[in-house]
Short mmCIF file of C-alpha atoms and ligand atoms in Angstrom, two decimals:
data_model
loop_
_atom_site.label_atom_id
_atom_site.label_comp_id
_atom_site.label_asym_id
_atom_site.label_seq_id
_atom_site.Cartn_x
_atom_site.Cartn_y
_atom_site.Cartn_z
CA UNK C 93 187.89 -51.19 56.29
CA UNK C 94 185.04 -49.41 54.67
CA UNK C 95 183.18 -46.44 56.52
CA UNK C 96 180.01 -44.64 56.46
CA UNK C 97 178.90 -41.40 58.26
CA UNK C 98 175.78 -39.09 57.57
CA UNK C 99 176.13 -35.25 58.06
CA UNK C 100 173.12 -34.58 57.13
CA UNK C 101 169.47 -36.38 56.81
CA UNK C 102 170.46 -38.11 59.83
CA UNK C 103 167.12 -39.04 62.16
CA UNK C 104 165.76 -36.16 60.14
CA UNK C 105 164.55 -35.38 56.64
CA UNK C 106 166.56 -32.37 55.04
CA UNK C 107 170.22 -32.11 54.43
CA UNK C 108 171.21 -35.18 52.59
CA UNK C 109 175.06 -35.88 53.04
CA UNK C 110 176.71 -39.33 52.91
CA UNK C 111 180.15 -40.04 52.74
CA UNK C 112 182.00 -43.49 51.94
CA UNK C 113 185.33 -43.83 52.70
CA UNK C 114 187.56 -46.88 51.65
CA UNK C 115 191.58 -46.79 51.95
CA UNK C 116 192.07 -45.63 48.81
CA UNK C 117 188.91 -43.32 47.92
CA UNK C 118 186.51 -40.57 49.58
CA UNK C 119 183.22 -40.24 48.09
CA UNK C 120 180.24 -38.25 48.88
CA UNK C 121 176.69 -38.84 48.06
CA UNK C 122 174.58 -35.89 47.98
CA UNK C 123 175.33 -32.49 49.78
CA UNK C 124 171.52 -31.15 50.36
CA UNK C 125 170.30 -28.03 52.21
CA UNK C 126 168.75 -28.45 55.62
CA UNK C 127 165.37 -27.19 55.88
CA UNK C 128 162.11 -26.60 57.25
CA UNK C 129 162.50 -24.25 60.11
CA UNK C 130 165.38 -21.43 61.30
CA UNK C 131 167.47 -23.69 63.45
CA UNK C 132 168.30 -25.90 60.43
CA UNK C 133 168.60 -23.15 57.86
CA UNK C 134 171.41 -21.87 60.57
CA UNK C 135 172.75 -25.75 60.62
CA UNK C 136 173.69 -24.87 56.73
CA UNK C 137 176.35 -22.79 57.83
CA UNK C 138 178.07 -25.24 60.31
CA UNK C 139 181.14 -27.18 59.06
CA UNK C 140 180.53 -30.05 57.24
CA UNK C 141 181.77 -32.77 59.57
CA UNK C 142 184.59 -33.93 57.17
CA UNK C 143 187.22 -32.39 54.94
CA UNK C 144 185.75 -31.41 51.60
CA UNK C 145 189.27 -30.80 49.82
CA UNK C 146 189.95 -34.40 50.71
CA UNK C 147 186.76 -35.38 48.91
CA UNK C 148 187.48 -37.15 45.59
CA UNK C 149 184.07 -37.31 44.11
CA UNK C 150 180.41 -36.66 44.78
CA UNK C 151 177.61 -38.90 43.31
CA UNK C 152 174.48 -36.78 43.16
CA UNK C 153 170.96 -38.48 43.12
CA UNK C 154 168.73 -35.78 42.28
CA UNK C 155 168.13 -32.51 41.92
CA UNK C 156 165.90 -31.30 44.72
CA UNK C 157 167.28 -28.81 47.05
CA UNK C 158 167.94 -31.62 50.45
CA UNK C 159 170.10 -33.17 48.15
CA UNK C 160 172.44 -30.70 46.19
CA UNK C 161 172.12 -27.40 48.12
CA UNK C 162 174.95 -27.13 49.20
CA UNK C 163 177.32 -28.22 46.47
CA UNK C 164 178.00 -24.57 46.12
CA UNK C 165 179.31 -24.16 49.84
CA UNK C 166 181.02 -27.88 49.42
CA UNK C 167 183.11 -25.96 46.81
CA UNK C 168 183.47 -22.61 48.62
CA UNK C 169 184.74 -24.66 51.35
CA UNK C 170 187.20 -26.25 48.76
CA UNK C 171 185.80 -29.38 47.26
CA UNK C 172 187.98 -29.99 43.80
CA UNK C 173 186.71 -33.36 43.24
CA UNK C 174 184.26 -34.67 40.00
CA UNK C 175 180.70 -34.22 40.51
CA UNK C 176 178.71 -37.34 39.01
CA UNK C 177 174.82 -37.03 38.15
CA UNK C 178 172.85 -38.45 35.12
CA UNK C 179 172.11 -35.28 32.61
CA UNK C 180 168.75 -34.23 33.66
CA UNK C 181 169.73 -34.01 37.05
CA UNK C 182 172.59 -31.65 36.17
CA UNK C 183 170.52 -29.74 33.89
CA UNK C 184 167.69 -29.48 37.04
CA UNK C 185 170.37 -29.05 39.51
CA UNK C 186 171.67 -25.66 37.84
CA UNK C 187 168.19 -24.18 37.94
CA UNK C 188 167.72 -25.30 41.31
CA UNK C 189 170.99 -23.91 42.51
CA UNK C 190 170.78 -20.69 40.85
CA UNK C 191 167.18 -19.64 42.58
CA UNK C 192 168.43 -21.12 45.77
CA UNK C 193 171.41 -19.11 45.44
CA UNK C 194 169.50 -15.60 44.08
CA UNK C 195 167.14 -16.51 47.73
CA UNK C 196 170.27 -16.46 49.38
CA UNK C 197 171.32 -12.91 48.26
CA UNK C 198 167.88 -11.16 48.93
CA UNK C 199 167.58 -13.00 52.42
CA UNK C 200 171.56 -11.36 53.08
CA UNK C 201 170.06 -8.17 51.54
CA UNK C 202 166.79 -8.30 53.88
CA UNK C 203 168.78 -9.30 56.99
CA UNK C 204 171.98 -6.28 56.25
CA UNK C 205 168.96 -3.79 55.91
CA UNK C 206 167.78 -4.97 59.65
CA UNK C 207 171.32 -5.43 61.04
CA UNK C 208 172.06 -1.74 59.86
CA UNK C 209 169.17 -0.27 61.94
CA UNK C 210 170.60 -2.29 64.89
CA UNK C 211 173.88 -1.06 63.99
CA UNK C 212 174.88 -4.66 63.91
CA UNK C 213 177.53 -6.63 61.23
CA UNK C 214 175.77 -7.73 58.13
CA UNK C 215 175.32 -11.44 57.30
CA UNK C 216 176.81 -12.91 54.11
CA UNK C 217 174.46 -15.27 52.02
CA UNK C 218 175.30 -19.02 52.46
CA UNK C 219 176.75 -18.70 48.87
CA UNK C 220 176.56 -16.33 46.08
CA UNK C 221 175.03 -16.68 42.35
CA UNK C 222 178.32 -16.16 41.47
CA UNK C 223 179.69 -19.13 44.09
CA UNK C 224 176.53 -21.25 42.10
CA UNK C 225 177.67 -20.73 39.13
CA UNK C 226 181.51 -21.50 40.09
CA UNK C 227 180.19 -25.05 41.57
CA UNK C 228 178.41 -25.92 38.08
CA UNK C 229 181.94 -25.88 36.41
CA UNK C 230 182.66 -29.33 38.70
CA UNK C 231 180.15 -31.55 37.22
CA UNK C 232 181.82 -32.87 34.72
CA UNK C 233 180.25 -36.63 34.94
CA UNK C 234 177.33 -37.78 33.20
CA UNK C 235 175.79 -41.09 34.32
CA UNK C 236 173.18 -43.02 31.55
CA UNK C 237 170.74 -45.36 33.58
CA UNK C 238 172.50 -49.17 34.38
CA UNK C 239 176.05 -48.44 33.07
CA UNK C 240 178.46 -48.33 35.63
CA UNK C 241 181.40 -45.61 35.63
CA UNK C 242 184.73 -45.33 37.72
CA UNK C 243 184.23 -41.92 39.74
CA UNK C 244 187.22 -42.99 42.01
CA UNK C 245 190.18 -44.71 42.31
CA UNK C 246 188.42 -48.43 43.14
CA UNK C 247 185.12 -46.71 43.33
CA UNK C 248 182.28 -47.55 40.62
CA UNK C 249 179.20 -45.88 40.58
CA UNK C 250 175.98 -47.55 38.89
CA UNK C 251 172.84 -45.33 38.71
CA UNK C 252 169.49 -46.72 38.70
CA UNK C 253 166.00 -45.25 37.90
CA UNK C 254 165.13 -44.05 41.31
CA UNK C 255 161.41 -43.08 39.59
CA UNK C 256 161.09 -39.62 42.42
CA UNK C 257 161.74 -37.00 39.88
CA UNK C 258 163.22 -36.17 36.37
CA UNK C 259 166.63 -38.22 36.39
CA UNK C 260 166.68 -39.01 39.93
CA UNK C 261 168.68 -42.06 40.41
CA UNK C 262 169.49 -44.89 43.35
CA UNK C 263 173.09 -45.58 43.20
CA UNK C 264 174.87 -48.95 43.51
CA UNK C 265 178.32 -47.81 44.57
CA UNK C 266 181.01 -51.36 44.68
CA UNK C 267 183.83 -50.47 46.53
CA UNK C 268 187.96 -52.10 46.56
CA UNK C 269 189.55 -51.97 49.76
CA UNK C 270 192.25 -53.94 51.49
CA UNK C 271 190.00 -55.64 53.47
CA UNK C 272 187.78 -57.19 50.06
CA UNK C 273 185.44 -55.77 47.97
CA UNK C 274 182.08 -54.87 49.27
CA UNK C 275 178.45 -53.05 47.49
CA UNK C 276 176.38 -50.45 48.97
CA UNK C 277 173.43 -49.13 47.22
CA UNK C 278 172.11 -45.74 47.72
CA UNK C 279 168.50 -45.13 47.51
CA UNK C 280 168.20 -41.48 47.29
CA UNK C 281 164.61 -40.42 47.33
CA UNK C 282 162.33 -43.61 45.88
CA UNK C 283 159.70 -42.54 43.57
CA UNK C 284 156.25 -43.87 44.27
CA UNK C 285 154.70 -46.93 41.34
CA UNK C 286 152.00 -45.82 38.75
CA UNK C 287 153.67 -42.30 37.81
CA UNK C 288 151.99 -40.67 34.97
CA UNK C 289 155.38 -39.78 33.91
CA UNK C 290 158.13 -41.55 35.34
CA UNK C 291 158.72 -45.40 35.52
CA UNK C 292 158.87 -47.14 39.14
CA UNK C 293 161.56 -47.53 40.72
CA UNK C 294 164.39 -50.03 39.34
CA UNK C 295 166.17 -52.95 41.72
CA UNK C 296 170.07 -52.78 41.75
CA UNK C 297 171.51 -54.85 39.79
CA UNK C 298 172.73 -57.05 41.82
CA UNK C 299 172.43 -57.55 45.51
CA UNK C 300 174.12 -55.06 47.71
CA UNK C 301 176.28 -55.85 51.01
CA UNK C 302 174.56 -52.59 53.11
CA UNK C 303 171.72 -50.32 51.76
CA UNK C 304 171.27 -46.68 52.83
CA UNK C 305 167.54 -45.76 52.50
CA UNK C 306 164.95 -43.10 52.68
CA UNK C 307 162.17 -43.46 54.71
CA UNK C 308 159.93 -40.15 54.41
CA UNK C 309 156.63 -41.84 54.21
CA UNK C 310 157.88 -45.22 56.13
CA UNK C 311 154.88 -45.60 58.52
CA UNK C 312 151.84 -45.05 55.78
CA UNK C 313 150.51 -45.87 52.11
CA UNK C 314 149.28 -42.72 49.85
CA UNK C 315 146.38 -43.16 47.29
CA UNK C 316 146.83 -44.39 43.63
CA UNK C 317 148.34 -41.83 41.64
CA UNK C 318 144.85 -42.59 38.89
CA UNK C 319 141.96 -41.86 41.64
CA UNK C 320 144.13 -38.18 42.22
CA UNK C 321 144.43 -38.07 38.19
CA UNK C 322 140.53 -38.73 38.12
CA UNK C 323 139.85 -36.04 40.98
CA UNK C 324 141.80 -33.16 39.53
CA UNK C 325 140.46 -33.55 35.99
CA UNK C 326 136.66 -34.21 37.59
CA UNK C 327 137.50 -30.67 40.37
CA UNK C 328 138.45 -28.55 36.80
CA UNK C 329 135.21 -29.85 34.88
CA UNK C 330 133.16 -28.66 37.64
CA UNK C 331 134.89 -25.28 38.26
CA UNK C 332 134.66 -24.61 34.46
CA UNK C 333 130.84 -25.90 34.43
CA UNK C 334 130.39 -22.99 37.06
CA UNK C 335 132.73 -20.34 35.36
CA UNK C 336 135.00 -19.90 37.86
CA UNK C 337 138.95 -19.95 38.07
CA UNK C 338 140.88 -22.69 39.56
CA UNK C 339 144.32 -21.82 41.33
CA UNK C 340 146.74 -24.51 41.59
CA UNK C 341 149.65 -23.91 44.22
CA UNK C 342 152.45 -25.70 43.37
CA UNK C 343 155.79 -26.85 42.89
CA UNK C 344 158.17 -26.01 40.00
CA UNK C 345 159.47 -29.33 39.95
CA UNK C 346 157.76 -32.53 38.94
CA UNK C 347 154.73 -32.00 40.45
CA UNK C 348 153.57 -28.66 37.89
CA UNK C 349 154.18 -30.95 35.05
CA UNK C 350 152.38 -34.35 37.18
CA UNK C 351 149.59 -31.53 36.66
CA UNK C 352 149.92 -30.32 32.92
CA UNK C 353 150.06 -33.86 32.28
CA UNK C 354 146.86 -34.83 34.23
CA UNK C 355 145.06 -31.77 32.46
CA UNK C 356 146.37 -33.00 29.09
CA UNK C 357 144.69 -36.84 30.18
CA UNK C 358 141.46 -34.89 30.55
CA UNK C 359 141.56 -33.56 27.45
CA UNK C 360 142.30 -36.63 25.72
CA UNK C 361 139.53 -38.00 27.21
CA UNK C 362 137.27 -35.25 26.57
CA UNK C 363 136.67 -34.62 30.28
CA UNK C 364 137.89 -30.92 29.64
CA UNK C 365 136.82 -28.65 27.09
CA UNK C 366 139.42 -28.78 24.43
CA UNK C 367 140.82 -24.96 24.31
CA UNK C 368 140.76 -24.79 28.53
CA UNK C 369 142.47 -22.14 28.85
CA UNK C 370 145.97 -22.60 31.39
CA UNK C 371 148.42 -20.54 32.85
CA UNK C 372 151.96 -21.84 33.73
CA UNK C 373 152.43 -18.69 35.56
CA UNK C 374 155.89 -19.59 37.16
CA UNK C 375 159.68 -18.82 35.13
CA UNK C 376 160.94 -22.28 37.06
CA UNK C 377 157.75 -24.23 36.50
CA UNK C 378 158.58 -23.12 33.04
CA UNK C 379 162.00 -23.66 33.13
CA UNK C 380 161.70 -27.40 34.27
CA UNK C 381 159.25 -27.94 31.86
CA UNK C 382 161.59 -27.05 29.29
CA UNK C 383 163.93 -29.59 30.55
CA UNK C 384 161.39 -32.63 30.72
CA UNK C 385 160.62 -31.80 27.27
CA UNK C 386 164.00 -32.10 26.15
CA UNK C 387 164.24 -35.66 27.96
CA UNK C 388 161.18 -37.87 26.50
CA UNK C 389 164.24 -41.26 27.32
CA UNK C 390 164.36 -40.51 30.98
CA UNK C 391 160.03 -40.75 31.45
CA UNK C 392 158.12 -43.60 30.56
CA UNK C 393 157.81 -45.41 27.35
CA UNK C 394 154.40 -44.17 26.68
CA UNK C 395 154.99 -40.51 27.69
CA UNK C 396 157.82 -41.12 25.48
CA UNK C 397 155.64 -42.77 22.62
CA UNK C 398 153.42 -39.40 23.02
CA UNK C 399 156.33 -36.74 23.23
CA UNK C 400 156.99 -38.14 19.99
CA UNK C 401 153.22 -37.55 18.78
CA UNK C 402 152.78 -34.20 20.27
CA UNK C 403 154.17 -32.42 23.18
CA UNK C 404 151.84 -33.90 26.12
CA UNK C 405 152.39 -30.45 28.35
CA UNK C 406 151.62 -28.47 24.92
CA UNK C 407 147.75 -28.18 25.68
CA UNK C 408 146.12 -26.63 23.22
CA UNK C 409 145.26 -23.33 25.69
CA UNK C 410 148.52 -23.46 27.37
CA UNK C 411 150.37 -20.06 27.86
CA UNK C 412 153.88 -19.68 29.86
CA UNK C 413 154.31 -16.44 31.25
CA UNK C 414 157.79 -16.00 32.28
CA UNK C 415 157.06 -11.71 32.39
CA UNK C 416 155.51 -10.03 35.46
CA UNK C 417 153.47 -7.68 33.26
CA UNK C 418 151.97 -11.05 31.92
CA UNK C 419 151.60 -12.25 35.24
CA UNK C 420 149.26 -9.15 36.49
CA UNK C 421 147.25 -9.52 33.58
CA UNK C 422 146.00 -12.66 34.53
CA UNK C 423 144.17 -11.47 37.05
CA UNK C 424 141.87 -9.50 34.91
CA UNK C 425 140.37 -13.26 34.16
CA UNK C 426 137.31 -13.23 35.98
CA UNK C 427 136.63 -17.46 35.16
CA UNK C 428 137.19 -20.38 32.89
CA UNK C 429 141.17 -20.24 33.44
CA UNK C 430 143.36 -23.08 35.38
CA UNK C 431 146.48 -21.31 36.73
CA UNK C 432 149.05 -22.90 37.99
CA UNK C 433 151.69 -20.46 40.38
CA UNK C 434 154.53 -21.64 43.31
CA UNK C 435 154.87 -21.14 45.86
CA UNK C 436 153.14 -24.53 46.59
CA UNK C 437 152.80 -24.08 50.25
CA UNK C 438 151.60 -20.23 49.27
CA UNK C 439 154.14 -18.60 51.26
CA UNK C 440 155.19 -16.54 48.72
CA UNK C 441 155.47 -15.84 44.57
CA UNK C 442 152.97 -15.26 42.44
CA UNK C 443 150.19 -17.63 43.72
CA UNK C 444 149.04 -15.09 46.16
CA UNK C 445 148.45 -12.60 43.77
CA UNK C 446 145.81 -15.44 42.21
CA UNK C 447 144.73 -15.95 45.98
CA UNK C 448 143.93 -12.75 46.20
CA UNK C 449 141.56 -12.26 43.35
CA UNK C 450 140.00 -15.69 43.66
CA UNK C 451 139.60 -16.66 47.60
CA UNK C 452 136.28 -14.92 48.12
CA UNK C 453 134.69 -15.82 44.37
CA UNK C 454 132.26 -18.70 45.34
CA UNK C 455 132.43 -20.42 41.96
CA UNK C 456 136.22 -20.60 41.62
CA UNK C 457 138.36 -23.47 43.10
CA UNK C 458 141.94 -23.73 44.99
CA UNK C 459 143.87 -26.75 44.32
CA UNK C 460 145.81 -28.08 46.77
CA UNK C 461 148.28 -31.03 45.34
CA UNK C 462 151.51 -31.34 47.69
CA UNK C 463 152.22 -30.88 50.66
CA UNK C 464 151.04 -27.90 53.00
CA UNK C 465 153.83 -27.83 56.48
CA UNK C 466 152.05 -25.72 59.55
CA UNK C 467 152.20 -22.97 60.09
CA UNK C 468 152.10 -21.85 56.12
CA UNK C 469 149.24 -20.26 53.87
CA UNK C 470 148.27 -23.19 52.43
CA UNK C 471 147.76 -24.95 55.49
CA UNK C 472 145.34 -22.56 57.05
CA UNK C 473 142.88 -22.22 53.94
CA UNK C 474 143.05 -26.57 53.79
CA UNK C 475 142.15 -26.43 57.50
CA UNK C 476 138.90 -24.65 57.00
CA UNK C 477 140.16 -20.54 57.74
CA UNK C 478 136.93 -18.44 57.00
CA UNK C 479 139.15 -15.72 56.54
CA UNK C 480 142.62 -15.18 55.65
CA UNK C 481 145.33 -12.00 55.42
CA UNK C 482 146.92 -11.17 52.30
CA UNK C 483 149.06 -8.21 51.42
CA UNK C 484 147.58 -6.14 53.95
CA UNK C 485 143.54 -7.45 53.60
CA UNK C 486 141.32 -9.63 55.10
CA UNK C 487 139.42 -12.26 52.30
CA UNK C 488 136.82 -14.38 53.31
CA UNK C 489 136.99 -17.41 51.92
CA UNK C 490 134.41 -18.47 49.61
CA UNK C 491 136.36 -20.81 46.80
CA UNK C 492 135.88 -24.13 46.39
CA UNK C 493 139.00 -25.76 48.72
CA UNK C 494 140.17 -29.05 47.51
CA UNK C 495 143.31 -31.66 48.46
CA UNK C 496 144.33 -34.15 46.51
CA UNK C 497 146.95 -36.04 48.13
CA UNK C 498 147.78 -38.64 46.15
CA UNK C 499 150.29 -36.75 43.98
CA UNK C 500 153.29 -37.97 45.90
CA UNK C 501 156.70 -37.99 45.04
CA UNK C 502 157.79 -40.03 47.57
CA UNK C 503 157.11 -44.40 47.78
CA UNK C 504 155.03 -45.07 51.29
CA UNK C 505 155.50 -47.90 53.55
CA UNK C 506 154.46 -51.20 51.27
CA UNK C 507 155.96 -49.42 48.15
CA UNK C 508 159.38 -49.28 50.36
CA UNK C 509 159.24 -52.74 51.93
CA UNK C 510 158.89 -53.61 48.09
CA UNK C 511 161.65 -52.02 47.12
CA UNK C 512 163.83 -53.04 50.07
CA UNK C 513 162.86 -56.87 49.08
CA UNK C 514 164.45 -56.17 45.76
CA UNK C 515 168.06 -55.60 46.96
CA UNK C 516 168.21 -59.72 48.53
CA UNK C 517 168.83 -59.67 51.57
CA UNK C 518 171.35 -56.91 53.08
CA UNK C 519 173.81 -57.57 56.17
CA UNK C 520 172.81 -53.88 57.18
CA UNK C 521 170.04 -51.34 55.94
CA UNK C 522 170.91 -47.99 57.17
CA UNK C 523 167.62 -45.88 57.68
CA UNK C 524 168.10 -42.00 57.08
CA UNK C 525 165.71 -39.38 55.44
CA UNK C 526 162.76 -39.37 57.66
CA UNK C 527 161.12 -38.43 60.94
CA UNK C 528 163.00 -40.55 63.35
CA UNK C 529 159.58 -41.08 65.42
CA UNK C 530 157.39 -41.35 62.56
CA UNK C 531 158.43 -43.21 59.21
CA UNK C 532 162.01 -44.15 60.39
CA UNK C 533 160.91 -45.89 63.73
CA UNK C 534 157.65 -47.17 62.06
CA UNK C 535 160.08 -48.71 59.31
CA UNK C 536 162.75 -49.97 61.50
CA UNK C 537 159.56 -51.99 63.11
CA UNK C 538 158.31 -53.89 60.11
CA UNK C 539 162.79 -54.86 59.22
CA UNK C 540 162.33 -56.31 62.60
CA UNK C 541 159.33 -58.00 62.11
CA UNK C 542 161.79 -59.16 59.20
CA UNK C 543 164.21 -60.16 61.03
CA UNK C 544 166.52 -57.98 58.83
CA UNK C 545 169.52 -55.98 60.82
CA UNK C 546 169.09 -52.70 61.00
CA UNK C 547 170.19 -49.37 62.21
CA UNK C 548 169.20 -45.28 62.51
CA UNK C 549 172.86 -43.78 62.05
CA UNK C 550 173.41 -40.26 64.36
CA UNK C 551 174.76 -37.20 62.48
CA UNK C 552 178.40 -37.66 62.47
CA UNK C 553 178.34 -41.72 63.92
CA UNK C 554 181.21 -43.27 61.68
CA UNK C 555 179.94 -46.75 60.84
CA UNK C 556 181.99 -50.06 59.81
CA UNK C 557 181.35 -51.75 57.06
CA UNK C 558 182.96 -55.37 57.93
ZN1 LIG K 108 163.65 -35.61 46.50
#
């Protein structure tokens, strides 16, 4: 009999961790961080809920932190199986796992400092650079788009374009077991349609027994990806037409170069002056940028058509600046700049330096284009804060604020029933990544509606696949 269990994502949206089991193979899909808050960065350290040295192989989906973030502790912990991904994903993953794992080591430094005054016993990091870089030496499988491979004995793995981020991938795993072969397809995270860069999401290619799916956004829609396009070009004309700076908090990953590449539309169309000056003031912005560029197969066919042309996130006016010391001298730049700095929720890095110098200049602008959680920086100054604390001193806000929410990652509701109507029709559809009250309840409502069988597995709950 075939088995399925979820240590992690479970009624909840961090952590990622699946794992198949069949007579003859173990395999694991994903092995993300939890987090969010303190109690689930402390569920990190907790034992898996299997045996990772009786793991044969781990399919990875992507390379955002809730789904490979703790590959490194997977090994630690004694993992020696393969580690299957396509390339950019492995390329992404690195990066991702090296500044997870150098925020790892500062946090241990930061907390041994405090347990020393206490006279209390230092805490070791989750893992180590040196444990990150260990874990990299296990991927050793690269996975091309609709080609299936054997990652374990009776196991075969086919990756599809999941369309989420730079070689993210759903994965159609068909499975031998004494009891008959069976197919379960793995959504990972599901890209939203009408990416600037990435195609949408592909169907499996053929239909599964069971899916396992995401359901982040399952209980709303988000707005076309070309009204935000339209937005952030017209917010930058208007800044510049005043002379002030515009700040863009955001994310190294996908969503900085969503944003080059929305600049670079505007300056195709001649929306934007053609020598606007931007900053890429982030080394992993820059870093992941330097990775898309060396992909133009995994984005769409046109992005592709223009990589070939010219570089679409080589604007004319576009300067990297990996150094500090060029960092600090952007904020001598009184107007006419875009720059674009993580933290995207602005609780930390180099974006509130820009904060700083630009909150209380009336003809600037701050960008918001992600997602802000409570409680964070970002959140306050979108919910209207006349004044604000940074590094010790109280700015009044007098920058232009502005959201633009449509830059999602993630599929919503209709884009997910869409999806979900692509794999036939499923004996089981397992719901996991998302707010068990919110999108995975709201979901679970319109597969009943459906009449399609499904189920919210617990963390742990060992399911049979008949
Ligand atoms: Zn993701």
């Amino acid at each position: 009999m075939i088995h399925l269990s979820c240590h992690g994502a479970a009624r909840q949206v961090t952590g990622s961790c699946h794992l198949i089991e069949t007579g003859r193979a173990r395999v694991l899909v994903d092995c993300g961080l939890f987090q969010g808050s303190r109690e689930l960065a402390e569920d990190n350290a907790e034992a898996f809920g299997f045996d990772p040295s009786r793991i044969d192989a781990l399919v990875l989906t992507h390379a955002h932190l809730d789904h490979c973030g703790r590959i490194p502790l997977l090994v630690k912990r004694c993992f020696r199986g393969r580690i299957f991904s396509t390339a950019p994903t492995r390329e992404l993953a690195r990066l991702v796992l090296i500044d997870a794992a150098g925020l790892q080591e500062e946090e241990a430094r930061r907390a041994a400092r405090h347990a020393a005054r206490r006279k209390e016993r230092a805490p070791w990091p989750l893992y180590t650079l040196a444990e990150a870089f260990h874990s990299l030496d296990f991927f050793d499988g690269t996975a091309s788009y609709g080609e299936g491979i054997e990652v374990a004995d009776g196991v075969r793995a086919t990756f599809m374009n999941a369309g989420h981020i730079l070689g993210s991938a759903s994965v159609l795993l068909e499975l031998e077991d004494q009891g008959g072969a069976r197919t379960i397809y793995v959504s990972g995270d599901i890209g939203s349609c009408g990416r600037p860069l990435l195609d949408d999401p592909q169907a499996p290619p053929v239909p599964p027994d069971y899916v396992v799916m995401e359901t982040t956004y399952g209980d709303r829609d988000h707005r076309a990806w070309s009204a935000s396009i339209d937005e952030l070009i017209e917010a930058v004309a208007a800044t510049q037409a005043r002379g002030g700076n515009v700040i863009i908090p955001t994310f190294a990953l996908e969503r900085a170069q969503d944003v080059l590449y929305a600049l670079s539309v505007g300056l195709a169309q001649g929306r934007l002056p053609k020598h606007l000056a931007v900053f890429l003031d982030s080394p992993m912005a820059i870093s992941a940028t330097e990775i898309f560029a060396r992909y133009p197969q995994a984005m769409r066919t046109d992005v592709h058509a223009r990589l070939r042309a010219h570089d679409p996130f080589a604007l004319p006016g576009l300067r990297m600046t990996r150094e500090t010391a060029d960092s600090m001298a952007i904020n001598a730049i009184r107007g006419g700049a875009v720059i674009l700095a993580g933290s995207g929720m602005a609780t930390g890095g180099r974006v509130r330096h820009h904060l700083r110098h630009n909150l209380g200049v009336a003809h600037a602008s701050i960008l918001f284009v992600g997602y802000a959680a409570n409680g964070t920086l970002a959140r306050r100054i979108i919910d209207g804060a006349r004044q604000v604390r940074l590094f010790d001193e109280d700015i009044t806000v007098r920058a232009q604020i502005h959201t633009i929410n449509g830059f999602s990652a993630h599929a919503g509701q209709t884009e997910l029933l869409d999806w979900l109507s692509r794999c036939g029709t499923p004996r089981g559809v397992f719901l996991v990544h998302g707010d068990e009250d919110r999108g995975m309840r709201a979901f679970g409502e319109q597969l009943q509606r459906r009449r399609q069988p499904w189920h919210m597995p617990s963390a742990g709950e060992t399911i049979a696949l008949p």
